Structure formats: structure tokens, C-alpha cells
Short mmCIF file of N, CA and C in Angstrom, two decimals:
data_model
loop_
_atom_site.label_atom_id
_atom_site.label_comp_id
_atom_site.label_asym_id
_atom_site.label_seq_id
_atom_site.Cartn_x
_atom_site.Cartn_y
_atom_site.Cartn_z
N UNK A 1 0.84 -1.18 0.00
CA UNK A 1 0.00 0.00 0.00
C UNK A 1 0.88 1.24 0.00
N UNK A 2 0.43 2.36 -1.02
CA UNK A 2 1.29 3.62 -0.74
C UNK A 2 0.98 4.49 0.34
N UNK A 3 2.03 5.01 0.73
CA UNK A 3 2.62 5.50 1.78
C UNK A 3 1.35 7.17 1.84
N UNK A 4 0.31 7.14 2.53
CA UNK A 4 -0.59 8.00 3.05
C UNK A 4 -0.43 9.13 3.83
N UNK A 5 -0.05 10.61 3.85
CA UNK A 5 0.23 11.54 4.51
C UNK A 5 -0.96 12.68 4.68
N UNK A 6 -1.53 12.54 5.92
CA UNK A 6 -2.55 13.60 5.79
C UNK A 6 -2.11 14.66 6.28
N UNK A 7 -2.19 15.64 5.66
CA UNK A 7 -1.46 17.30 6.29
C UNK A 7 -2.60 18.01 6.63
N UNK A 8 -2.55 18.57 8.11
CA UNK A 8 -3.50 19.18 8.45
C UNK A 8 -4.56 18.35 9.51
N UNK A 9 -3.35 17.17 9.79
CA UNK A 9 -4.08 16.20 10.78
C UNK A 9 -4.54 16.58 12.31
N UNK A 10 -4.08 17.68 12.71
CA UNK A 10 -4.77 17.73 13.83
C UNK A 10 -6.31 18.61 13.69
N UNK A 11 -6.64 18.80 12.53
CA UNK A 11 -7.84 20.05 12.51
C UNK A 11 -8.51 18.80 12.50
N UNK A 12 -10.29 19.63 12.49
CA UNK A 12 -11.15 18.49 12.27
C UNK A 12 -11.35 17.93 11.23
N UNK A 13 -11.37 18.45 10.16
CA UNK A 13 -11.54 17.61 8.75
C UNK A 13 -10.09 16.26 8.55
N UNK A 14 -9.08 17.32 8.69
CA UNK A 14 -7.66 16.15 9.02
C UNK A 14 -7.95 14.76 9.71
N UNK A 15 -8.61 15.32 11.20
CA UNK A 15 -8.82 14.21 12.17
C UNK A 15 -9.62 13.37 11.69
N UNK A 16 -11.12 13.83 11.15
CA UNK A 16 -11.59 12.71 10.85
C UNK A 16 -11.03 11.92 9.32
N UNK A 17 -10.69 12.51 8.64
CA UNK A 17 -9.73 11.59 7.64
C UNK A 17 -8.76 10.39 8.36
N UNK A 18 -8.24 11.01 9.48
CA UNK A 18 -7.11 10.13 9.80
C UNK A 18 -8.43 9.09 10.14
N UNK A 19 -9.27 9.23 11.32
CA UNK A 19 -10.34 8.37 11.91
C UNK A 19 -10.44 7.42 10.95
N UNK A 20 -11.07 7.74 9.51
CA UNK A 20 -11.42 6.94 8.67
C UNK A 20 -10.64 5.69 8.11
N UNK A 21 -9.50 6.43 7.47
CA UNK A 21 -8.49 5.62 7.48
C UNK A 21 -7.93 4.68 8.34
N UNK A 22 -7.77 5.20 9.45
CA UNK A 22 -7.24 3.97 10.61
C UNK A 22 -8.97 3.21 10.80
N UNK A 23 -9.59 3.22 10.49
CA UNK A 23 -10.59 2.21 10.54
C UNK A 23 -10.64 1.18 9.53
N UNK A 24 -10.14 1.57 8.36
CA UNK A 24 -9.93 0.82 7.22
C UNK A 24 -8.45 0.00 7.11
N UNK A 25 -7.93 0.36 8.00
CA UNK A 25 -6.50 -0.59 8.38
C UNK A 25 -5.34 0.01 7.76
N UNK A 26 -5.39 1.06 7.60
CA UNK A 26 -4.66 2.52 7.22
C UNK A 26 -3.96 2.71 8.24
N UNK A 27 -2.82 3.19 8.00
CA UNK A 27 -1.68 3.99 9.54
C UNK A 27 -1.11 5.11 8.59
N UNK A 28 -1.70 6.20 8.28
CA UNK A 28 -1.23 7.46 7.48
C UNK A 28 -0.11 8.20 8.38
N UNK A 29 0.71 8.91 7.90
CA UNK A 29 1.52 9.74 8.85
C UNK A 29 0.86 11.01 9.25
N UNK A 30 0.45 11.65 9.75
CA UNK A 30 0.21 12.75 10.47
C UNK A 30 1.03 13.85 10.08
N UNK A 31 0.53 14.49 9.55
CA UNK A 31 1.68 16.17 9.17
C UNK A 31 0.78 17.23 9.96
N UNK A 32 1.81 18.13 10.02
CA UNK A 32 1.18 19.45 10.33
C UNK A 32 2.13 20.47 11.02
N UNK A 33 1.55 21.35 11.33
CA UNK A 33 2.80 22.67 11.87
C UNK A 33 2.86 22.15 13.54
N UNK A 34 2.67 21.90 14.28
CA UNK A 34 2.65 22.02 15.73
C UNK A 34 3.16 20.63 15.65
N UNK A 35 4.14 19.97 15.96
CA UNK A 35 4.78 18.97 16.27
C UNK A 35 3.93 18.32 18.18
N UNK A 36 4.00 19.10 18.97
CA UNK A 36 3.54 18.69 20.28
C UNK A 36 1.58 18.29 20.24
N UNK A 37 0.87 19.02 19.48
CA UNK A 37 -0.27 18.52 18.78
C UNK A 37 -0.39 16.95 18.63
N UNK A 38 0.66 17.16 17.01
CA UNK A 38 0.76 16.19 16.01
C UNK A 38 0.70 14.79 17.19
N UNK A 39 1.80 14.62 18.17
CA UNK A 39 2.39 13.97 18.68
C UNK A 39 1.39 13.60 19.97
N UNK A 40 0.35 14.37 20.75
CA UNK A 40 -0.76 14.16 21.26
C UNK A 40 -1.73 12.95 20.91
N UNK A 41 -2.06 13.92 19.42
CA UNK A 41 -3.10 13.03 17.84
C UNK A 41 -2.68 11.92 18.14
N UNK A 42 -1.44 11.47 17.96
CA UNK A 42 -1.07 10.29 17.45
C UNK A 42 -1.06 9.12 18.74
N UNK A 43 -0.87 9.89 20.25
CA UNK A 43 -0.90 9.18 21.28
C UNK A 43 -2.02 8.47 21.22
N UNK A 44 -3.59 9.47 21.18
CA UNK A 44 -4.57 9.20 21.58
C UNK A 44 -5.18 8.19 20.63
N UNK A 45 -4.74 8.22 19.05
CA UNK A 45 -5.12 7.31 18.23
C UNK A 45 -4.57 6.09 17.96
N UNK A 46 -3.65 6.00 18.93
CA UNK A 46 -2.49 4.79 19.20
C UNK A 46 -1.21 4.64 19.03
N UNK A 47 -1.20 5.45 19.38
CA UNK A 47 0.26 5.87 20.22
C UNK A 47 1.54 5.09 19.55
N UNK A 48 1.53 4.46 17.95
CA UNK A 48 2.81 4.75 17.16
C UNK A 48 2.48 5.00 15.68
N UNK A 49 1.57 5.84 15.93
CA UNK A 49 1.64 6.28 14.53
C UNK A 49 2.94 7.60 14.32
N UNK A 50 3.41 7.82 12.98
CA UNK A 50 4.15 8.57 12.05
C UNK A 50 3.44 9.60 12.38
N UNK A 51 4.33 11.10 12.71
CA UNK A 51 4.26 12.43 12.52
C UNK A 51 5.37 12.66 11.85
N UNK A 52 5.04 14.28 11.46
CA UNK A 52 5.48 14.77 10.57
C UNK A 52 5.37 16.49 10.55
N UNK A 53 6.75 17.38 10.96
CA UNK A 53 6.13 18.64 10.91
C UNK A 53 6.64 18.81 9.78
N UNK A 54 5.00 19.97 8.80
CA UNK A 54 5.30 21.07 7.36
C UNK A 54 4.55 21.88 8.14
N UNK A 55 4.88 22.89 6.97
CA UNK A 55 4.05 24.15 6.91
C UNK A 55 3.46 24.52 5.70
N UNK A 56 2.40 25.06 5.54
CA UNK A 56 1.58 25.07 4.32
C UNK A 56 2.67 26.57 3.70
N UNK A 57 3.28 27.32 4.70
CA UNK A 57 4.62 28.17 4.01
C UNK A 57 5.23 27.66 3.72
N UNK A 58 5.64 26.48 4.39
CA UNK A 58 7.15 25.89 3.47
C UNK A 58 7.07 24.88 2.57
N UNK A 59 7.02 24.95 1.24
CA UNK A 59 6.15 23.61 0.22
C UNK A 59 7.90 22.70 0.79
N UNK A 60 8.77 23.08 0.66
CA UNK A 60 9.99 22.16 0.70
C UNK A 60 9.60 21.09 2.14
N UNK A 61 9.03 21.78 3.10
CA UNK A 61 8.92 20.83 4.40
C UNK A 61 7.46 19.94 3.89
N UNK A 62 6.45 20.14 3.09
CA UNK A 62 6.12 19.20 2.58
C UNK A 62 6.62 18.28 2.01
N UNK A 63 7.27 18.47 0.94
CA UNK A 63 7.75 17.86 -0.31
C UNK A 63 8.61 16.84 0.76
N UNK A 64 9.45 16.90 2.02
CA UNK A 64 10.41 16.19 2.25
C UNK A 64 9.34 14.93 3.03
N UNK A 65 8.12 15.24 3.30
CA UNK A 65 7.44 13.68 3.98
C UNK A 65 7.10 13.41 3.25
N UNK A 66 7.11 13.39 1.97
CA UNK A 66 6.42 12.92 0.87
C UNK A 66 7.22 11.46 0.16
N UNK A 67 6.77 11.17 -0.51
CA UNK A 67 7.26 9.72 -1.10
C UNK A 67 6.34 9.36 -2.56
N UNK A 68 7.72 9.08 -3.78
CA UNK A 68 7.30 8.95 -4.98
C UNK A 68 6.37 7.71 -5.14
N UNK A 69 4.98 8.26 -5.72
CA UNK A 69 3.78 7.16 -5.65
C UNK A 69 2.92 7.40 -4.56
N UNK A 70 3.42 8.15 -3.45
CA UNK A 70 2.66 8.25 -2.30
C UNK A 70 1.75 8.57 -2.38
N UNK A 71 1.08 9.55 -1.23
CA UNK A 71 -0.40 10.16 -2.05
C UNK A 71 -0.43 11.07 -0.36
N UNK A 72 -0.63 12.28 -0.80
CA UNK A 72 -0.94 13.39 -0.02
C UNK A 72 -2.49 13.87 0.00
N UNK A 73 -2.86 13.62 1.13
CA UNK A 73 -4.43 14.42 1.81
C UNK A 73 -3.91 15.47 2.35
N UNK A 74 -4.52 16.72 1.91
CA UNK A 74 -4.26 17.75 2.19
C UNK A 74 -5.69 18.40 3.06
N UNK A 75 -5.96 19.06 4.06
CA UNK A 75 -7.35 19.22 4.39
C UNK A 75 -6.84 21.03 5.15
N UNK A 76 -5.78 21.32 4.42
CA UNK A 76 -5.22 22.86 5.49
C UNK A 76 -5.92 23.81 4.45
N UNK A 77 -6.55 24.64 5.00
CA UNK A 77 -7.40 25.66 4.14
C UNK A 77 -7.15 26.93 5.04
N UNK A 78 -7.90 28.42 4.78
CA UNK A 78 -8.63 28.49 3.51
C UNK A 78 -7.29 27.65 2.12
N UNK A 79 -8.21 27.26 1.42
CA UNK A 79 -7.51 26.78 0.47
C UNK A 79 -6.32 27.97 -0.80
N UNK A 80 -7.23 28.83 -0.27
CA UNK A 80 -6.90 30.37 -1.41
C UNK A 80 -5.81 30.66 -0.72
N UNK A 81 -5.54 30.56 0.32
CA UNK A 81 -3.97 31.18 0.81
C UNK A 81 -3.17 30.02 1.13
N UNK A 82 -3.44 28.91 1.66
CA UNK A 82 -2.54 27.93 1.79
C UNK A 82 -2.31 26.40 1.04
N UNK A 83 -3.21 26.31 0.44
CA UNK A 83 -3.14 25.16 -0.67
C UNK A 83 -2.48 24.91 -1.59
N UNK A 84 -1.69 26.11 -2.12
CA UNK A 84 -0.57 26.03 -3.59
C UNK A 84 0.56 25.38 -2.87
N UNK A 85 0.87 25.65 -1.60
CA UNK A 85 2.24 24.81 -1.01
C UNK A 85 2.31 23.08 -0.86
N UNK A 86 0.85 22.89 -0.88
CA UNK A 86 0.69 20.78 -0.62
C UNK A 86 0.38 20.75 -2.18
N UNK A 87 -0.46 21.67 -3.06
CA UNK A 87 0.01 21.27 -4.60
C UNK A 87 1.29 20.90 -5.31
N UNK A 88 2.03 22.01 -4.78
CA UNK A 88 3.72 22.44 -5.38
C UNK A 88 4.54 21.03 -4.67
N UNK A 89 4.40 20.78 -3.70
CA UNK A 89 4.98 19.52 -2.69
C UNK A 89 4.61 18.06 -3.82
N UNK A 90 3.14 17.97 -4.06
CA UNK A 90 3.09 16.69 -4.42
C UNK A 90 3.17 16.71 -5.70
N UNK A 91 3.62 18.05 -6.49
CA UNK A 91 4.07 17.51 -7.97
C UNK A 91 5.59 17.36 -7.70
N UNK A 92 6.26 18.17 -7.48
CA UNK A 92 7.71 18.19 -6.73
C UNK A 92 8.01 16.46 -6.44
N UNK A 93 6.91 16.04 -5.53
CA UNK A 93 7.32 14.52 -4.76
C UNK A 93 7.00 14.10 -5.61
N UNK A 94 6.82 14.03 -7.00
CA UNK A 94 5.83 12.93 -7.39
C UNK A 94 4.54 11.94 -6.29
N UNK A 95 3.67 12.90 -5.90
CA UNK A 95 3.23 11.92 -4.82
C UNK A 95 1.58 12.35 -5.63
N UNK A 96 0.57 11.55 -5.17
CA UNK A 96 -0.62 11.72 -5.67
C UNK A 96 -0.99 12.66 -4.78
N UNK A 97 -2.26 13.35 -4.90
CA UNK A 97 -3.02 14.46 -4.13
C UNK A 97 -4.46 14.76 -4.20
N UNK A 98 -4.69 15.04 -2.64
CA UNK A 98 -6.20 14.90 -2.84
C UNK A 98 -6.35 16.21 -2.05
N UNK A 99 -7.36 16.98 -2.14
CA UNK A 99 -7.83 17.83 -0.92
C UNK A 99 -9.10 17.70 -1.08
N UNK A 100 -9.42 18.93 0.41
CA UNK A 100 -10.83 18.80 0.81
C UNK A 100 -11.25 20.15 0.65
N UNK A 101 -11.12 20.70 -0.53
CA UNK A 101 -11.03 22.09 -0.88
C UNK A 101 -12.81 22.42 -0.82
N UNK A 102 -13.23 23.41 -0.76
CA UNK A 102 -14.11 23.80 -1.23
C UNK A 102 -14.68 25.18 -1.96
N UNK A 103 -13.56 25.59 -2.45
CA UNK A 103 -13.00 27.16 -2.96
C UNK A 103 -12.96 26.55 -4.47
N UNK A 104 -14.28 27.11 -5.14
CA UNK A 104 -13.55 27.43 -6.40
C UNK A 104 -12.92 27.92 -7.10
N UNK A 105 -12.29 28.75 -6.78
CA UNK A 105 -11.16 29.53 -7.91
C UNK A 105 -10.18 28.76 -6.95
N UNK A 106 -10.00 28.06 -5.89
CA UNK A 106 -8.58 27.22 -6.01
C UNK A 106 -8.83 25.81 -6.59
N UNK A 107 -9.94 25.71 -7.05
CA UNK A 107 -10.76 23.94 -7.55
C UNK A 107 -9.98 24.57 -9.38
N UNK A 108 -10.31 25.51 -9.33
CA UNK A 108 -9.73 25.93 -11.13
C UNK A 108 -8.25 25.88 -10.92
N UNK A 109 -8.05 26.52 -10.03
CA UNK A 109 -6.26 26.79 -10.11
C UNK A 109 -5.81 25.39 -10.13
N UNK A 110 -6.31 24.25 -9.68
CA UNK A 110 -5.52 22.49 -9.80
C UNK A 110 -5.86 22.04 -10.95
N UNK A 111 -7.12 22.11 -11.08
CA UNK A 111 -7.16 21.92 -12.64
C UNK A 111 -6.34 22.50 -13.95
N UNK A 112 -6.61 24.05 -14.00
CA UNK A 112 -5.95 24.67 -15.10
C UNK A 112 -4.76 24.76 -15.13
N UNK A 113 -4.07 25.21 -13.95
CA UNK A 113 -2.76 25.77 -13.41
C UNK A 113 -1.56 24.06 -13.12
N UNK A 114 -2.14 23.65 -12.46
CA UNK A 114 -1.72 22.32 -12.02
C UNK A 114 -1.74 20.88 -12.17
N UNK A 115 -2.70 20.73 -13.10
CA UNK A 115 -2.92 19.91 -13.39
C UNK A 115 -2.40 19.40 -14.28
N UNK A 116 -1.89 20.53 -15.62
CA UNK A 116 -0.74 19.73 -16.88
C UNK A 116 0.64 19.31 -16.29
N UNK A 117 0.54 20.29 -15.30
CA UNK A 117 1.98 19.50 -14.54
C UNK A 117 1.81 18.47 -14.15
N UNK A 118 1.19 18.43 -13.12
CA UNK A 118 0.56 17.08 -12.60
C UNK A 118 0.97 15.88 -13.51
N UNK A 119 0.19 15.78 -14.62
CA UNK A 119 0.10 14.80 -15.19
C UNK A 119 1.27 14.77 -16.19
N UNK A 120 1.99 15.66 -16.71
CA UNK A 120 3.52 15.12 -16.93
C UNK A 120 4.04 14.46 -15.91
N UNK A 121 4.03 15.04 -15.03
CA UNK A 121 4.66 14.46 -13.69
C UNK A 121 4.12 13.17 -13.10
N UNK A 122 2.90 12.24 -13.90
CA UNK A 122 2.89 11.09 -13.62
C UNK A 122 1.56 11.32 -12.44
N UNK A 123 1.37 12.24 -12.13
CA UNK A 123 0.73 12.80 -10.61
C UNK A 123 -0.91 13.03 -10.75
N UNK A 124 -1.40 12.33 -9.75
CA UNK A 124 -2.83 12.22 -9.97
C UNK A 124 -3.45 13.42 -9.38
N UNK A 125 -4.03 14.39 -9.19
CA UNK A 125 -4.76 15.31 -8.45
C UNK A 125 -5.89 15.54 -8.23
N UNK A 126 -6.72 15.48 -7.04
CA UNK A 126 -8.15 15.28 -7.22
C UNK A 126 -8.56 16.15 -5.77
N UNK A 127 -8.94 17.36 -6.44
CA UNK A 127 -9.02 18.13 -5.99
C UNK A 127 -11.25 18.17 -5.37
N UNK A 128 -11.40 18.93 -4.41
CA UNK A 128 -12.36 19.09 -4.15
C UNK A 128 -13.29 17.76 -3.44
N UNK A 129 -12.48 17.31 -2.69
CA UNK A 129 -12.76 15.85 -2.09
C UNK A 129 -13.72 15.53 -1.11
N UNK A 130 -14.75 16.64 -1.21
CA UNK A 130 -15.26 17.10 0.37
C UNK A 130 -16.72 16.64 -0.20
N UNK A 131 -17.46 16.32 0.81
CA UNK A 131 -18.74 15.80 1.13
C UNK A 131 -19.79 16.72 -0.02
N UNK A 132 -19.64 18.08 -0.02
CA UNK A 132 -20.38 19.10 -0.81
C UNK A 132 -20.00 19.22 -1.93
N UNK A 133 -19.11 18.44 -2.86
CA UNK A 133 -18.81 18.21 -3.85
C UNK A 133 -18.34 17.08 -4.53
N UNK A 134 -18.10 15.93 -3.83
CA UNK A 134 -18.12 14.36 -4.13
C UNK A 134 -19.08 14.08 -5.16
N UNK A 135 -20.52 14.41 -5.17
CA UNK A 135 -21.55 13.78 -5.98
C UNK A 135 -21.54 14.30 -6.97
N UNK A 136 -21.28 15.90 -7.05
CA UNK A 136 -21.54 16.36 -8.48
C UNK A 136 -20.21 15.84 -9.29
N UNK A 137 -18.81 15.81 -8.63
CA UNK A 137 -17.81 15.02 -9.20
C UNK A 137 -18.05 13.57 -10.02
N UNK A 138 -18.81 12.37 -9.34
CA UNK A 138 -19.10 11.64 -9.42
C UNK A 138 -19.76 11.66 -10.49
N UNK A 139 -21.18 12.46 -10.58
CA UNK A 139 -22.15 12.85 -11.37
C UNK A 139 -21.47 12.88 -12.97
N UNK A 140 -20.66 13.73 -12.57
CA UNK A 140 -19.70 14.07 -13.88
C UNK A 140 -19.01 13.05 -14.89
N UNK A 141 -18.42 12.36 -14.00
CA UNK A 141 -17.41 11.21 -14.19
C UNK A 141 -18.14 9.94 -14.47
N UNK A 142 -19.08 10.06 -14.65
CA UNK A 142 -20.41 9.12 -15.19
C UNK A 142 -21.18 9.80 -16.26
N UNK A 143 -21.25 10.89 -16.35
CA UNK A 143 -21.98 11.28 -17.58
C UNK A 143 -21.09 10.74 -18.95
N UNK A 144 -19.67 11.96 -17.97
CA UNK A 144 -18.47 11.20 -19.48
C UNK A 144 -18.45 10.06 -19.98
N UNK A 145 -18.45 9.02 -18.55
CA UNK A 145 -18.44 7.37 -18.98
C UNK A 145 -19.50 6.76 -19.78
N UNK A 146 -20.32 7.68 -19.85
CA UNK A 146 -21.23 7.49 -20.19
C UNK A 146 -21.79 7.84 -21.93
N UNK A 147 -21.35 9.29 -22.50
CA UNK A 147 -21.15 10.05 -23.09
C UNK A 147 -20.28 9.37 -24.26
N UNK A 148 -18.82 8.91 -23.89
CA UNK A 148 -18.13 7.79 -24.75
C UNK A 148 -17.08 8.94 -25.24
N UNK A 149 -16.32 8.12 -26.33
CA UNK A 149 -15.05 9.21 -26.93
C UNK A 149 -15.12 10.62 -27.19
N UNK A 150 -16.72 11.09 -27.51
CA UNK A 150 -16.94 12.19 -27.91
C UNK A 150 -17.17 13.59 -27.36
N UNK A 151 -17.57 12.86 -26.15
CA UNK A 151 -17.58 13.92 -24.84
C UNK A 151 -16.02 13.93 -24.07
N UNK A 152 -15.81 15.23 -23.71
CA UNK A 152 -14.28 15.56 -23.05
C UNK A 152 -14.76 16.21 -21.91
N UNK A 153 -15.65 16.90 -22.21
CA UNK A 153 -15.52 18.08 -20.69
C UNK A 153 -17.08 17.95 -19.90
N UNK A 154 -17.08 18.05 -19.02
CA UNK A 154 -18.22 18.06 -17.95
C UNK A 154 -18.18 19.31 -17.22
N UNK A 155 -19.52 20.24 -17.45
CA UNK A 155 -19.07 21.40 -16.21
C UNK A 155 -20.40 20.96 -14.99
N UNK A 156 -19.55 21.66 -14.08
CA UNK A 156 -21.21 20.78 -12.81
C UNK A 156 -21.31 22.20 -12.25
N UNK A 157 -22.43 22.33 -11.85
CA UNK A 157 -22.55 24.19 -11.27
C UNK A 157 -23.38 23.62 -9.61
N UNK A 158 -22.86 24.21 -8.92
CA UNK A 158 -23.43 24.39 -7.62
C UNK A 158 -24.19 25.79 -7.48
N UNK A 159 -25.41 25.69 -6.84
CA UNK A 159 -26.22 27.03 -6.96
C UNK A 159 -26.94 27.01 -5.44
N UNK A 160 -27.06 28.04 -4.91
CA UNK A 160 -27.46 27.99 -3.92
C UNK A 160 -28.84 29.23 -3.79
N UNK A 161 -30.47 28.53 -3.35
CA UNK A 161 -30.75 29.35 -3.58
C UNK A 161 -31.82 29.42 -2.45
N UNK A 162 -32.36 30.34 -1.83
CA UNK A 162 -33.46 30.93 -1.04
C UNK A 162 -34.66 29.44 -1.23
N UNK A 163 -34.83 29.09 -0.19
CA UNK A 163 -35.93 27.83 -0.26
C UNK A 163 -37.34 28.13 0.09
#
């Protein structure tokens, strides 16, 4: 199994990722800025799991827990100010990447911006991983399958309106 790093493991979205995972027989490493946190987390969830301090400032202190093939959960937001540093890390690592973004103009910036890299780079990115946008993803990724060689692009619109 590749090597699982959730950054941003002590927040709540982090935590319950890690939760999930260690239920599924997962032992992810734990990243994040506060090392004495990190190292708490990891007591209380059984006490030998992998930490790991980055900073969503320093993409290099990402990039160094990272591992080629790996795969980075990223859940440190707002995504608009701190998310380009776990992007830049897991094309850098060659590592796969997921977040739990829910910012669209940073859901465009992985796609448009990051994503041709990405995928020279072998690097999977799957951005927008969060509960409020899973289905219309899904939605999408079935129309295409659906659609056949001729269809390329899917747009999905979220609208929010007065009930």
C-alpha cells in the first residue's frame, strides 16, 4: 500500500480523515505545523503512529514527507492562501493528491494551473474531495463514462438558492 500523509491532521476535517483511514486498516503519517499537537493526535489514536512537521509556508517541508507514488491528503485551508504549497509539494514529490477544498477559484487553479503538470509528472490530483462536492464530481465522471469518446468536458454548477 502507498505510503498515506494527511497534512492538516490535527484540525477536524484532518482528524476525521485520519479516523477513517485507521478504521480501514490505514496507519497514514500525520503532518502538520505544531509537532507537540501532532504527537498528542497520534498518542490518543495509538500511540505509534508517524508524525510529521510542514508548513503550508514551506512547500519544501512538505515535499520532504512525501514519497514517490505516495499520495498526499491535504485538508489545510482556507484553500486560497494555503493550498498552492501541498500542490507544489506533491508535484515536486511525485506523490498523488487529494484535498478537501471547497473554494472554487482554487478547484480551477488544480485543474488549469496544475494539473498539466501534474500529469507530466505522472501525478494524480483530485481536488475538491469534500462531502459538498463528491456527488456532483461523481455525477460528472459518469456522464463522461457514459457520453463515450466524444464527450471531453463536464461542467457541474453548484447554486445555492433561497428555499
Amino acid at each position: 500500500m502507498s505510503r498515506i500523509v494527511v497534512f492538516g491532521a490535527t484540525g477536524l476535517t484532518g482528524r476525521m480523515t485520519v479516523e477513517a483511514l485507521l478504521r480501514r486498516g490505514v496507519r497514514p503519517v500525520l503532518a502538520g505545523r505544531d509537532r507537540a499537537r501532532l504527537g498528542a493526535l497520534a498518542a490518543e489514536l495509538g500511540g505509534d503512529l508517524e508524525t510529521a512537521q510542514a508548513s503550508a509556508e514551506d512547500p519544501a517541508s512538505i515535499t520532504a514527507v512525501l514519497k514517490k507514488d505516495g499520495v498526499l491528503v491535504t485538508t489545510v485551508g482556507p484553500f486560497s492562501r494555503f493550498g498552492s504549497a501541498a500542490a507544489e509539494a506533491a508535484i515536486a514529490a511525485r506523490a498523488h493528491y487529494v484535498d478537501s477544498a471547497g473554494e472554487p477559484s482554487f478547484n480551477r487553479r488544480i485543474i488549469e494551473d496544475y494539473g498539466p503538470r501534474a500529469a507530466a509528472a505522472g501525478v494524480v490530483m483530485l481536488p475538491a474531495f469534500a462531502p459538498e462536492w463528491v456527488l456532483g464530481s461523481v455525477a460528472g465522471a459518469l456522464a463522461l463514462e457514459e457520453a463515450g469518446h466524444e464527450a471531453v468536458r463536464v461542467d457541474t454548477g453548484y447554486f445555492v438558492v433561497d428555499a
